Coordinates of C-alpha atoms in Angstrom, one line a residue:
M1 CA -82.5 -167.1 -110.0
D2 CA -79.1 -169.2 -109.5
D3 CA -79.5 -171.0 -112.8
L4 CA -79.4 -167.1 -114.5
I5 CA -77.1 -166.2 -113.0
V6 CA -74.5 -169.6 -113.0
N7 CA -75.9 -168.5 -117.3
Q8 CA -74.4 -165.1 -117.6
E9 CA -71.2 -166.5 -115.6
L10 CA -71.7 -169.0 -117.9
A11 CA -71.9 -166.4 -120.9
Q12 CA -69.7 -163.6 -119.2
Y13 CA -66.4 -166.8 -119.7
Q14 CA -66.7 -167.8 -122.7
S15 CA -66.6 -163.8 -123.7
G16 CA -62.9 -164.3 -122.3
L17 CA -62.7 -167.5 -123.9
D18 CA -63.9 -166.5 -127.3
S19 CA -61.4 -162.6 -126.8
L20 CA -58.1 -165.4 -125.6
L21 CA -59.0 -167.7 -128.6
S22 CA -59.1 -164.4 -131.0
Q23 CA -55.6 -163.6 -130.4
L24 CA -53.9 -167.1 -130.1
Q25 CA -55.3 -166.8 -133.7
V26 CA -53.2 -163.6 -134.6
F27 CA -50.2 -164.8 -132.7
A28 CA -50.7 -167.9 -134.4
T29 CA -51.1 -166.0 -138.3
D30 CA -47.1 -163.8 -136.6
I31 CA -45.3 -167.2 -135.9
N32 CA -46.6 -168.4 -139.8
N33 CA -48.3 -172.3 -137.5
Q34 CA -50.6 -172.8 -140.1
R35 CA -51.6 -176.1 -137.7
L36 CA -52.4 -174.2 -135.0
Q37 CA -54.5 -171.4 -136.6
I38 CA -57.1 -174.5 -137.9
T39 CA -56.9 -175.4 -134.1
V40 CA -58.0 -172.6 -133.4
R41 CA -60.3 -172.0 -135.4
N42 CA -61.9 -175.2 -134.4
L43 CA -61.7 -174.5 -131.1
Q44 CA -63.8 -171.8 -131.6
A45 CA -66.1 -173.2 -133.7
N46 CA -66.7 -175.5 -131.6
I47 CA -67.5 -173.0 -128.4
N48 CA -71.3 -173.3 -129.8
E49 CA -71.4 -176.8 -130.9
P50 CA -72.8 -179.8 -129.6
F51 CA -71.9 -181.7 -126.6
L52 CA -68.8 -183.7 -128.4
F53 CA -67.4 -186.9 -127.6
V54 CA -65.1 -188.7 -129.9
V55 CA -65.1 -193.3 -129.9
V56 CA -60.4 -194.0 -130.3
G57 CA -59.2 -197.4 -130.7
E58 CA -57.1 -199.9 -132.3
V59 CA -58.2 -202.0 -135.7
K60 CA -61.7 -204.3 -134.5
A61 CA -61.9 -203.3 -131.0
G62 CA -65.5 -202.4 -131.5
K63 CA -66.1 -198.6 -132.2
S64 CA -68.3 -199.1 -134.8
S65 CA -70.8 -201.5 -133.4
F66 CA -69.9 -199.7 -129.8
I67 CA -71.9 -196.7 -131.7
N68 CA -74.2 -198.4 -133.1
A69 CA -75.7 -200.4 -129.9
L70 CA -74.9 -196.5 -127.9
L71 CA -77.2 -194.6 -130.6
Q72 CA -79.5 -198.0 -131.1
S73 CA -78.9 -197.0 -134.5
D74 CA -77.2 -198.5 -137.0
I75 CA -75.1 -195.9 -138.7
C76 CA -71.2 -197.1 -138.7
K77 CA -70.4 -200.0 -141.1
T78 CA -68.8 -203.3 -139.2
A79 CA -67.7 -205.5 -140.5
A80 CA -64.7 -208.3 -140.2
D81 CA -62.0 -206.5 -142.1
P82 CA -61.7 -202.4 -141.6
C83 CA -64.2 -200.6 -142.0
T84 CA -63.4 -197.3 -141.3
D85 CA -61.5 -195.6 -143.1
I86 CA -62.4 -191.9 -142.2
I87 CA -64.2 -189.8 -140.2
Q88 CA -67.3 -190.1 -138.7
Q89 CA -69.1 -187.4 -137.1
I90 CA -72.8 -189.0 -136.4
I91 CA -75.5 -185.1 -135.6
Y92 CA -79.0 -184.5 -134.7
S93 CA -81.0 -184.2 -137.6
E94 CA -84.4 -184.4 -137.9
K95 CA -84.1 -186.6 -141.5
R96 CA -81.1 -188.8 -142.0
F97 CA -78.3 -187.5 -144.7
E98 CA -74.7 -188.1 -145.2
Q99 CA -72.7 -185.8 -146.3
P100 CA -69.0 -186.3 -147.4
I101 CA -66.5 -182.8 -146.3
N102 CA -63.2 -183.8 -147.1
Q103 CA -61.6 -187.0 -148.2
Y104 CA -61.2 -187.3 -144.4
L105 CA -64.7 -186.1 -143.0
R106 CA -68.3 -187.8 -143.7
K107 CA -70.8 -186.0 -141.1
I108 CA -74.2 -188.2 -140.4
G109 CA -76.9 -186.8 -139.3
L110 CA -80.0 -189.1 -137.4
P111 CA -83.2 -188.1 -136.1
N112 CA -82.0 -189.2 -132.5
E113 CA -82.9 -187.4 -129.9
I114 CA -79.1 -187.2 -128.2
L115 CA -78.0 -185.8 -130.9
K116 CA -79.2 -182.4 -130.0
T117 CA -77.1 -182.1 -127.0
L118 CA -74.4 -184.8 -128.3
S119 CA -72.7 -185.1 -131.4
V120 CA -70.7 -188.4 -131.7
V121 CA -67.6 -188.7 -133.6
D122 CA -66.3 -192.7 -134.7
T123 CA -62.7 -192.7 -135.4
P124 CA -60.3 -194.8 -138.1
G125 CA -58.1 -197.5 -135.8
T126 CA -55.0 -196.0 -133.8
N127 CA -53.3 -199.1 -135.3
T128 CA -55.1 -198.1 -138.8
V129 CA -52.7 -199.5 -142.4
V130 CA -54.5 -196.7 -144.5
D131 CA -52.4 -193.8 -145.0
N132 CA -52.7 -190.5 -142.5
H133 CA -55.6 -192.0 -140.5
Q134 CA -53.6 -191.6 -136.9
E135 CA -52.5 -188.4 -138.4
I136 CA -56.1 -187.2 -139.1
T137 CA -57.2 -188.0 -135.9
Q138 CA -55.3 -186.6 -134.2
E139 CA -55.9 -182.8 -135.5
F140 CA -59.2 -184.1 -134.5
I141 CA -59.3 -185.0 -130.9
P142 CA -58.0 -181.0 -129.5
N143 CA -61.8 -180.1 -130.2
S144 CA -63.6 -182.7 -128.5
D145 CA -64.8 -182.3 -125.0
L146 CA -64.7 -186.1 -124.2
I147 CA -63.3 -189.4 -125.9
F148 CA -64.0 -192.2 -125.2
F149 CA -61.2 -195.1 -125.5
V150 CA -62.6 -198.3 -126.8
F151 CA -60.0 -201.8 -125.8
F152 CA -60.5 -205.2 -126.9
A153 CA -62.1 -206.6 -123.3
K154 CA -59.7 -209.9 -123.7
N155 CA -56.7 -207.4 -124.4
P156 CA -56.3 -203.8 -123.7
Y157 CA -52.6 -203.4 -123.7
T158 CA -52.3 -202.5 -126.7
R159 CA -49.5 -200.2 -127.3
S160 CA -51.0 -198.4 -130.3
A161 CA -53.8 -197.4 -128.2
W162 CA -51.7 -196.0 -125.0
E163 CA -49.6 -194.3 -127.4
L164 CA -53.3 -192.2 -128.3
L165 CA -54.1 -191.6 -124.7
D166 CA -50.5 -190.0 -123.8
Y167 CA -51.6 -187.4 -126.6
V168 CA -54.5 -186.9 -126.1
N169 CA -53.8 -186.9 -121.7
T170 CA -50.6 -185.4 -122.0
E171 CA -50.7 -183.5 -124.8
W172 CA -54.6 -182.3 -125.1
R173 CA -55.0 -183.3 -121.1
K174 CA -59.0 -184.9 -122.6
K175 CA -62.1 -186.3 -120.2
V176 CA -61.3 -189.5 -121.5
V177 CA -63.8 -192.3 -120.3
F178 CA -62.6 -196.3 -120.7
V179 CA -65.0 -199.0 -122.6
L180 CA -63.5 -202.8 -122.2
Q181 CA -65.4 -204.0 -125.7
Q182 CA -66.4 -207.2 -126.7
A183 CA -67.2 -207.8 -123.4
D184 CA -69.0 -211.3 -123.5
L185 CA -65.2 -212.8 -125.3
A186 CA -63.8 -213.0 -122.1
K187 CA -64.2 -215.2 -118.8
P188 CA -66.0 -213.1 -115.3
E189 CA -62.3 -213.4 -113.9
E190 CA -60.6 -212.7 -116.7
L191 CA -62.6 -209.0 -117.3
A192 CA -62.3 -208.0 -114.1
K193 CA -58.6 -208.7 -114.3
N194 CA -58.3 -206.5 -117.0
K195 CA -61.0 -204.3 -115.8
E196 CA -58.9 -204.0 -112.3
K197 CA -55.6 -203.9 -114.4
L198 CA -56.2 -200.9 -117.1
T199 CA -58.2 -198.0 -113.6
E200 CA -54.3 -198.8 -112.9
L201 CA -53.1 -198.2 -115.9
A202 CA -54.8 -195.5 -116.5
L203 CA -53.7 -193.8 -112.3
Q204 CA -50.7 -194.6 -113.9
K205 CA -50.8 -192.1 -116.7
G206 CA -51.7 -189.5 -114.3
I207 CA -56.4 -189.5 -115.2
R208 CA -57.8 -189.4 -111.7
Y209 CA -60.8 -191.5 -111.2
P210 CA -61.0 -193.0 -114.0
M211 CA -63.9 -194.3 -115.5
V212 CA -63.9 -197.9 -117.4
F213 CA -66.9 -199.9 -118.8
A214 CA -67.5 -203.2 -120.3
T215 CA -69.6 -203.2 -122.8
S216 CA -71.4 -206.2 -124.9
V217 CA -73.0 -205.2 -128.5
E218 CA -73.9 -208.9 -128.3
L219 CA -75.4 -209.0 -125.2
E220 CA -77.3 -205.4 -126.2
V221 CA -78.6 -206.8 -129.7
N222 CA -80.0 -210.0 -127.9
G223 CA -82.2 -208.0 -125.4
D224 CA -80.1 -208.7 -122.2
Q225 CA -79.4 -204.7 -122.2
Q226 CA -79.7 -206.3 -117.6
H227 CA -76.1 -207.7 -118.7
S228 CA -74.9 -205.3 -121.9
G229 CA -73.5 -202.9 -120.0
F230 CA -74.3 -199.9 -122.8
T231 CA -77.0 -198.7 -120.0
E232 CA -74.2 -197.9 -117.5
V233 CA -72.9 -195.6 -120.5
R234 CA -76.0 -194.6 -121.5
N235 CA -76.3 -192.9 -117.6
Y236 CA -73.1 -192.0 -117.4
I237 CA -73.8 -189.7 -120.6
Q238 CA -77.0 -188.2 -119.4
Q239 CA -76.0 -187.2 -116.3
T240 CA -72.5 -185.6 -117.7
L241 CA -76.1 -183.5 -120.2
Q242 CA -77.7 -182.5 -117.0
D243 CA -77.4 -179.3 -115.5
G244 CA -76.1 -177.4 -117.9
G245 CA -72.7 -179.7 -117.5
T246 CA -72.2 -180.1 -121.1
K247 CA -71.8 -176.5 -121.6
R248 CA -69.0 -175.9 -118.3
L249 CA -67.3 -179.3 -119.7
K250 CA -67.4 -177.6 -123.4
L251 CA -65.7 -174.7 -122.1
Q252 CA -63.2 -176.3 -120.5
G253 CA -62.5 -178.8 -122.4
V254 CA -61.7 -175.8 -124.5
A255 CA -60.0 -174.2 -121.6
K256 CA -57.6 -177.0 -121.1
T257 CA -56.9 -177.5 -124.8
S258 CA -56.0 -173.7 -124.7
D259 CA -53.9 -173.5 -121.8
K260 CA -51.6 -176.9 -123.6
I261 CA -51.9 -174.4 -126.8
I262 CA -50.3 -171.4 -124.2
D263 CA -48.3 -174.0 -122.4
L264 CA -46.8 -175.3 -125.9
L265 CA -46.1 -171.5 -127.2
G266 CA -44.8 -170.2 -123.7
K267 CA -41.9 -173.5 -123.4
D268 CA -41.1 -172.4 -127.5
L269 CA -41.1 -168.8 -127.3
L270 CA -38.9 -168.9 -123.3
A271 CA -36.4 -170.8 -125.6
I272 CA -36.5 -168.7 -128.1
E273 CA -35.7 -165.7 -125.6
Q274 CA -33.4 -166.7 -124.3
Q275 CA -31.4 -167.9 -127.5
L276 CA -31.8 -164.2 -127.9
V277 CA -30.2 -163.9 -125.0
K278 CA -27.5 -166.0 -125.8
D279 CA -27.2 -164.4 -129.5
R280 CA -26.8 -161.1 -128.1
L281 CA -24.6 -161.9 -125.7
V282 CA -22.1 -163.7 -128.5
V283 CA -22.2 -160.7 -130.8
G284 CA -21.4 -158.1 -127.7
K285 CA -18.8 -160.5 -127.1
I286 CA -17.4 -160.4 -130.9
K287 CA -17.6 -157.1 -131.0
A288 CA -15.5 -156.0 -127.3
K289 CA -13.6 -158.8 -128.6
L290 CA -13.1 -156.9 -131.9
Q291 CA -12.0 -153.0 -129.7
Q292 CA -9.7 -154.8 -127.6
N293 CA -7.8 -156.8 -130.1
K294 CA -7.8 -153.6 -131.9
R295 CA -6.6 -151.5 -128.7
Q296 CA -3.8 -154.0 -128.3
S297 CA -2.9 -154.1 -131.9
G298 CA -2.3 -150.2 -131.5
F299 CA -0.6 -150.7 -128.4
E300 CA 1.8 -153.1 -130.3
L301 CA 1.8 -151.0 -133.3
E302 CA 3.0 -147.9 -131.5
S303 CA 5.5 -150.4 -129.4
L304 CA 7.1 -151.0 -133.1
I305 CA 7.2 -147.0 -133.5
N306 CA 9.2 -146.9 -130.6
R307 CA 12.1 -149.2 -131.2
L308 CA 12.3 -147.9 -134.5
L309 CA 12.8 -143.9 -133.0
T310 CA 15.3 -145.4 -130.6
K311 CA 16.9 -147.4 -133.6
Y312 CA 16.8 -144.2 -135.6
D313 CA 18.0 -142.1 -133.4
S314 CA 21.0 -144.7 -132.9
I315 CA 22.1 -144.5 -136.6
T316 CA 21.6 -140.4 -136.5
A317 CA 23.5 -140.4 -133.8
K318 CA 26.7 -142.5 -135.5
V319 CA 25.7 -140.9 -138.5
K320 CA 26.1 -137.6 -137.2
A321 CA 29.7 -138.8 -135.4
D322 CA 30.9 -139.7 -138.2
F323 CA 29.9 -136.5 -140.3
R324 CA 31.4 -134.5 -137.8
E325 CA 34.4 -136.3 -138.0
K326 CA 35.7 -136.3 -141.5
L327 CA 35.2 -133.0 -140.8
S328 CA 36.9 -132.2 -138.2
L329 CA 39.3 -129.6 -137.4
L330 CA 42.4 -131.5 -137.6
T331 CA 41.0 -133.3 -141.3
M332 CA 40.6 -129.9 -142.8
V333 CA 43.8 -128.3 -141.7
K334 CA 46.0 -131.6 -143.7
G335 CA 44.6 -130.5 -146.6
S336 CA 41.8 -131.6 -149.1
F337 CA 39.7 -134.5 -149.3
A338 CA 41.4 -136.1 -151.8
V339 CA 44.7 -136.3 -149.8
L340 CA 42.8 -137.5 -146.7
F341 CA 41.1 -140.1 -147.8
R342 CA 44.5 -140.7 -151.0
T343 CA 42.1 -140.6 -153.6
K344 CA 40.4 -138.0 -155.8
K345 CA 37.0 -138.1 -155.5
S346 CA 35.1 -135.0 -154.8
A347 CA 33.6 -134.0 -151.2
P348 CA 29.9 -135.3 -152.7
S349 CA 30.7 -138.7 -153.5
W350 CA 33.1 -138.8 -149.7
M351 CA 28.8 -137.8 -149.2
D352 CA 27.4 -140.2 -150.7
E353 CA 29.4 -143.5 -149.7
L354 CA 28.6 -142.4 -146.1
K355 CA 25.1 -141.7 -147.2
Q356 CA 25.2 -145.2 -148.1
S357 CA 27.0 -146.8 -145.8
C358 CA 23.8 -145.6 -144.1
E359 CA 21.3 -147.3 -145.9
N360 CA 22.9 -149.6 -146.0
E361 CA 22.8 -150.4 -142.1
L362 CA 19.2 -148.9 -141.9
K363 CA 18.4 -152.2 -144.3
V364 CA 19.4 -154.4 -142.1
S365 CA 18.4 -153.0 -139.2
L366 CA 15.4 -152.2 -139.6
G367 CA 14.0 -155.4 -141.2
E368 CA 14.9 -156.7 -137.9
I369 CA 13.7 -155.1 -136.2
S370 CA 10.4 -154.7 -138.2
Q371 CA 10.2 -158.6 -138.9
D372 CA 10.4 -159.2 -134.6
G373 CA 7.9 -156.3 -134.2
I374 CA 4.7 -157.3 -136.9
K375 CA 5.1 -161.1 -135.1
H376 CA 3.7 -160.2 -132.7
F377 CA 0.9 -157.5 -134.0
V378 CA -0.2 -161.1 -137.0
G379 CA 0.1 -163.6 -134.3
G380 CA -2.9 -161.4 -131.9
I381 CA -4.7 -160.8 -135.1
K382 CA -5.2 -164.1 -135.9
R383 CA -5.7 -165.7 -132.4
L384 CA -8.1 -163.3 -132.7
L385 CA -9.7 -164.7 -135.3
Q386 CA -9.6 -168.4 -134.6
S387 CA -11.1 -167.1 -131.0
L388 CA -14.0 -164.7 -133.2
V389 CA -14.4 -168.3 -135.0
N390 CA -15.0 -170.3 -131.6
D391 CA -16.8 -167.9 -130.3
L392 CA -20.1 -168.0 -134.4
H393 CA -19.7 -172.1 -132.8
D394 CA -21.3 -170.8 -129.8
I395 CA -24.2 -169.3 -132.3
K396 CA -24.2 -172.6 -134.1
V397 CA -24.5 -174.8 -131.2
N398 CA -27.2 -172.5 -129.2
Q399 CA -30.0 -173.6 -132.5
I400 CA -33.0 -174.4 -131.5
S401 CA -35.6 -176.2 -133.1
T402 CA -39.5 -175.3 -132.1
N403 CA -42.6 -176.9 -133.0
T404 CA -44.9 -174.0 -133.4
I405 CA -43.6 -170.9 -134.1
N406 CA -41.9 -170.3 -136.8
V407 CA -40.1 -167.0 -137.7
S408 CA -38.3 -166.1 -140.8
T409 CA -35.0 -164.9 -139.3
L410 CA -34.8 -168.0 -137.4
E411 CA -35.4 -170.0 -140.5
S412 CA -32.6 -168.3 -141.9
R413 CA -29.7 -168.0 -139.0
Q414 CA -28.2 -171.6 -139.4
E415 CA -27.2 -170.8 -142.2
I416 CA -26.4 -166.9 -141.9
V417 CA -23.9 -168.3 -139.2
E418 CA -22.6 -170.9 -141.2
E419 CA -22.2 -168.6 -144.0
V420 CA -19.9 -165.9 -141.2
Q421 CA -17.9 -168.7 -139.7
Q422 CA -16.9 -169.6 -142.9
K423 CA -15.8 -166.1 -144.4
V424 CA -13.8 -165.7 -140.8
A425 CA -12.0 -168.9 -140.9
T426 CA -10.8 -168.1 -144.2
L427 CA -9.4 -165.4 -142.9
L428 CA -6.9 -167.5 -141.0
N429 CA -5.2 -168.5 -144.1
D430 CA -1.8 -166.9 -145.2
K431 CA -2.5 -166.8 -148.4
T432 CA -6.5 -164.7 -147.9
F433 CA -5.2 -163.0 -145.1
L434 CA -1.8 -161.4 -147.1
Y435 CA -4.1 -159.1 -149.1
S436 CA -5.7 -158.1 -146.0
I437 CA -2.4 -157.0 -144.8
E438 CA -0.7 -156.6 -147.7
S439 CA 2.0 -154.3 -148.7
L440 CA 2.2 -150.6 -147.9
N441 CA 4.6 -150.0 -150.5
A442 CA 3.1 -152.0 -153.7
C443 CA 7.3 -152.6 -155.2
V444 CA 7.9 -154.9 -152.0
A445 CA 4.8 -157.5 -152.7
P446 CA 6.4 -159.4 -156.0
R447 CA 8.9 -160.5 -154.1
L448 CA 7.0 -161.9 -151.4
V449 CA 4.9 -164.2 -152.8
G450 CA 4.6 -167.2 -151.3
A451 CA 5.4 -165.8 -148.4
G452 CA 3.6 -166.4 -144.6
A453 CA 1.7 -163.5 -143.7
A454 CA 3.7 -162.4 -140.6
T455 CA 7.3 -161.9 -143.2
V456 CA 5.0 -159.9 -145.7
A457 CA 3.5 -157.0 -142.8
G458 CA 7.4 -157.8 -141.2
T459 CA 8.8 -156.7 -144.6
A460 CA 6.4 -154.1 -146.0
I461 CA 6.3 -152.0 -142.6
A462 CA 10.6 -152.9 -143.6
A463 CA 10.1 -151.5 -147.3
L464 CA 7.5 -147.9 -145.1
T465 CA 10.3 -147.5 -142.5
E466 CA 13.0 -147.7 -145.2
I467 CA 11.1 -144.9 -147.4
V468 CA 10.6 -142.6 -144.7
L469 CA 14.0 -142.6 -142.8
L470 CA 15.9 -142.8 -146.8
D471 CA 14.1 -139.7 -147.3
I472 CA 15.2 -137.9 -144.2
I473 CA 18.8 -138.9 -144.6
G474 CA 18.4 -137.8 -148.6
T475 CA 17.2 -134.6 -147.5
A476 CA 20.1 -134.1 -144.8
F477 CA 22.6 -134.6 -146.8
A478 CA 21.2 -132.4 -149.6
G479 CA 20.7 -129.7 -147.4
V480 CA 24.5 -130.0 -146.3
G481 CA 26.0 -130.8 -150.1
I482 CA 25.1 -127.4 -151.6
L483 CA 27.2 -126.0 -149.1
F484 CA 30.1 -127.5 -150.2
A485 CA 30.1 -125.7 -153.5
G486 CA 32.2 -122.2 -153.6
G487 CA 34.8 -120.6 -150.0
T488 CA 36.7 -122.8 -147.4
L489 CA 35.4 -125.4 -145.8
V490 CA 36.8 -124.6 -142.8
F491 CA 34.6 -121.5 -141.8
K492 CA 32.0 -123.9 -143.6
K493 CA 32.4 -126.7 -141.5
R494 CA 30.4 -125.7 -138.2
K495 CA 27.4 -124.4 -140.2
M496 CA 27.7 -127.7 -141.9
I497 CA 27.6 -130.1 -138.9
R498 CA 25.0 -127.6 -137.3
R499 CA 22.2 -127.9 -140.2
F500 CA 23.4 -131.7 -140.7
E501 CA 22.4 -132.2 -136.9
D502 CA 19.2 -130.2 -136.9
Q503 CA 18.1 -131.3 -139.4
L504 CA 18.1 -134.9 -138.3
D505 CA 16.7 -133.7 -135.2
R506 CA 13.9 -132.4 -137.2
E507 CA 13.0 -134.8 -139.6
K508 CA 12.3 -137.9 -136.3
A509 CA 9.0 -136.2 -136.1
R510 CA 8.1 -136.4 -139.9
F511 CA 9.6 -139.9 -138.9
K512 CA 7.6 -141.1 -136.1
R513 CA 4.2 -138.3 -137.5
E514 CA 4.3 -141.0 -141.3
L515 CA 5.1 -144.1 -139.7
S516 CA 2.5 -144.2 -137.6
A517 CA -0.2 -142.4 -139.7
K518 CA 0.7 -144.6 -142.0
L519 CA 0.7 -148.0 -139.9
N520 CA -2.4 -146.2 -138.0
S521 CA -4.5 -146.6 -140.4
K522 CA -3.9 -150.2 -142.2
L523 CA -4.5 -151.3 -139.2
D524 CA -7.9 -149.7 -139.1
I525 CA -8.3 -151.4 -142.5
I526 CA -7.4 -154.2 -141.2
Y527 CA -9.9 -154.5 -138.4
E528 CA -13.0 -152.9 -140.9
E529 CA -11.8 -156.2 -142.7
I530 CA -12.8 -158.1 -140.4
E531 CA -15.6 -156.6 -138.8
R532 CA -17.3 -156.3 -142.2
N533 CA -16.9 -159.9 -142.2
F534 CA -19.7 -160.3 -139.5
A535 CA -22.2 -157.1 -140.8
N536 CA -24.7 -160.0 -141.5
I537 CA -24.1 -161.5 -138.4
Y538 CA -24.9 -158.7 -136.5
D539 CA -28.1 -157.6 -138.9
Y540 CA -29.5 -161.3 -138.4
V541 CA -29.0 -160.6 -134.4
E542 CA -30.9 -156.9 -134.8
N543 CA -33.3 -158.0 -136.9
E544 CA -34.0 -161.3 -134.5
E545 CA -34.6 -158.8 -131.6
Q546 CA -37.5 -157.1 -133.9
K547 CA -39.7 -159.9 -134.6
I548 CA -39.6 -161.7 -131.1
S549 CA -39.9 -159.3 -128.7
P550 CA -43.4 -157.8 -130.1
L551 CA -44.6 -161.6 -130.5
I552 CA -42.5 -161.8 -126.5
N553 CA -45.1 -158.8 -125.0
R554 CA -48.0 -160.0 -127.3
F555 CA -47.6 -164.1 -125.3
E556 CA -47.1 -161.5 -122.4
Q557 CA -50.8 -160.4 -123.1
I558 CA -52.4 -163.4 -124.0
E559 CA -50.8 -165.2 -120.7
L560 CA -52.8 -162.9 -119.0
K561 CA -56.0 -162.7 -120.3
Q562 CA -55.5 -166.7 -119.1
K563 CA -55.0 -165.7 -115.8
Q564 CA -58.1 -163.2 -116.3
L565 CA -60.1 -166.4 -117.2
A566 CA -58.3 -168.9 -114.6
D567 CA -60.0 -167.4 -112.0
N568 CA -63.0 -167.1 -112.8
K569 CA -65.6 -169.7 -110.6
A570 CA -68.4 -170.0 -113.5
I571 CA -66.2 -173.0 -114.8
K572 CA -65.0 -174.0 -111.4

């Protein structure tokens, strides 16, 4: 009755483990990991196959001879030169057969009773010179239930074998048994010392209660089974196979391998998730900087406009004073404009001189203000661009590589970041930046070839301001000019002065309105151009999140299933 309960519990555990592997199979497909897909598929198949133990070790350690003596059948080739050039899986069959599975694997069927409950795998040497064999051996290991590490009894310290042991124990957490083969060639004290040393090394590698056997094929085939060591090995295997232990051990092996896969996936997924978080922060930082700097640039332009308005007030106040002076009652009663200026010039000509004088002063003063004001504007944008290049570098160095997860979005990451970084860095070049802040007045551009960005921008704004103000001055002068025609100027003086000054005052609002509209429009264009260069990185992070978030959710379901299986007492 107890056996029945245990079997039901094991069957339930096996079903849960198979479900977990199915989830892993889907996940392996989602992350484009073909090697993991094969491993998981083999693990699923392995659950229902006979107990599988793999024999590994260096060339000439005596692996094939060990298997032949263990199974008491000459099934593995032995020779002075390395002869195991492929993996050989030995299974039970009522009739002997050999079946090539592929260029690396061959199945051998034997009518051996022990093979009814287990399957034996002979592998190439860990230090084999045959291409690909170490890789093939490592790919076969995840499906094993028990691994026999065969060492040459006189020298169990070979580097390649211990490196493979690290792979077996650390990467896949497999149950390991050690065999000191060809024990007859070592002296008793030498064998005892090596056995003790091997046990010590195994403990250092984290293997609890290491099992170490010393065997001699020579003694076994010559009938000295009492001292050959194979009786102890067979007893160990038989004890392992008894009382349903093989099924439990097999499920434990598959579960440990699954745990290792999940552990590796979890570490890689965590690294990718952390990368996504950092990428989000960098993109958020870039967007915030663009918004903040655009506001700051707006404040700088507003300050510039206020300075220009102040200069406008100063210039127009002087123009008003000059105009009033020329039309004062004192000068009017003294005679005509020709007498006043001791010339034969008419009133409209005099106004042209005053207008020209005003325009000349505007060109000088507005140019100085524009150049000084825009220097901070352009400098701020350039500092912004350099800061954004540095932010992109943070994304670039934040690139992580994973061993298990391959998502198309991640593969193009570096290329996208470098492309955007190059685009933004190019904007720092004066000639390129010239196009971004090109003259607001087309006629200004030809005079500025080869000039710096600040010079270009300052001259452009000066030109714009000049155009608007000259239009205002021209309108004001034109409005009073018609009053000179006909009638006595004395009676028109007050009307002319009032009309002229009112016109200048009214036009100040238009000046501010038009200048603000044009400069802020250009500001929008400049920042739209900068932000356009970041479109690819914005899209990348958005796509990254769309690809990674579902993977994280699915992996959480896998971890939940893993925890449920870990709590199952049937497998303890």
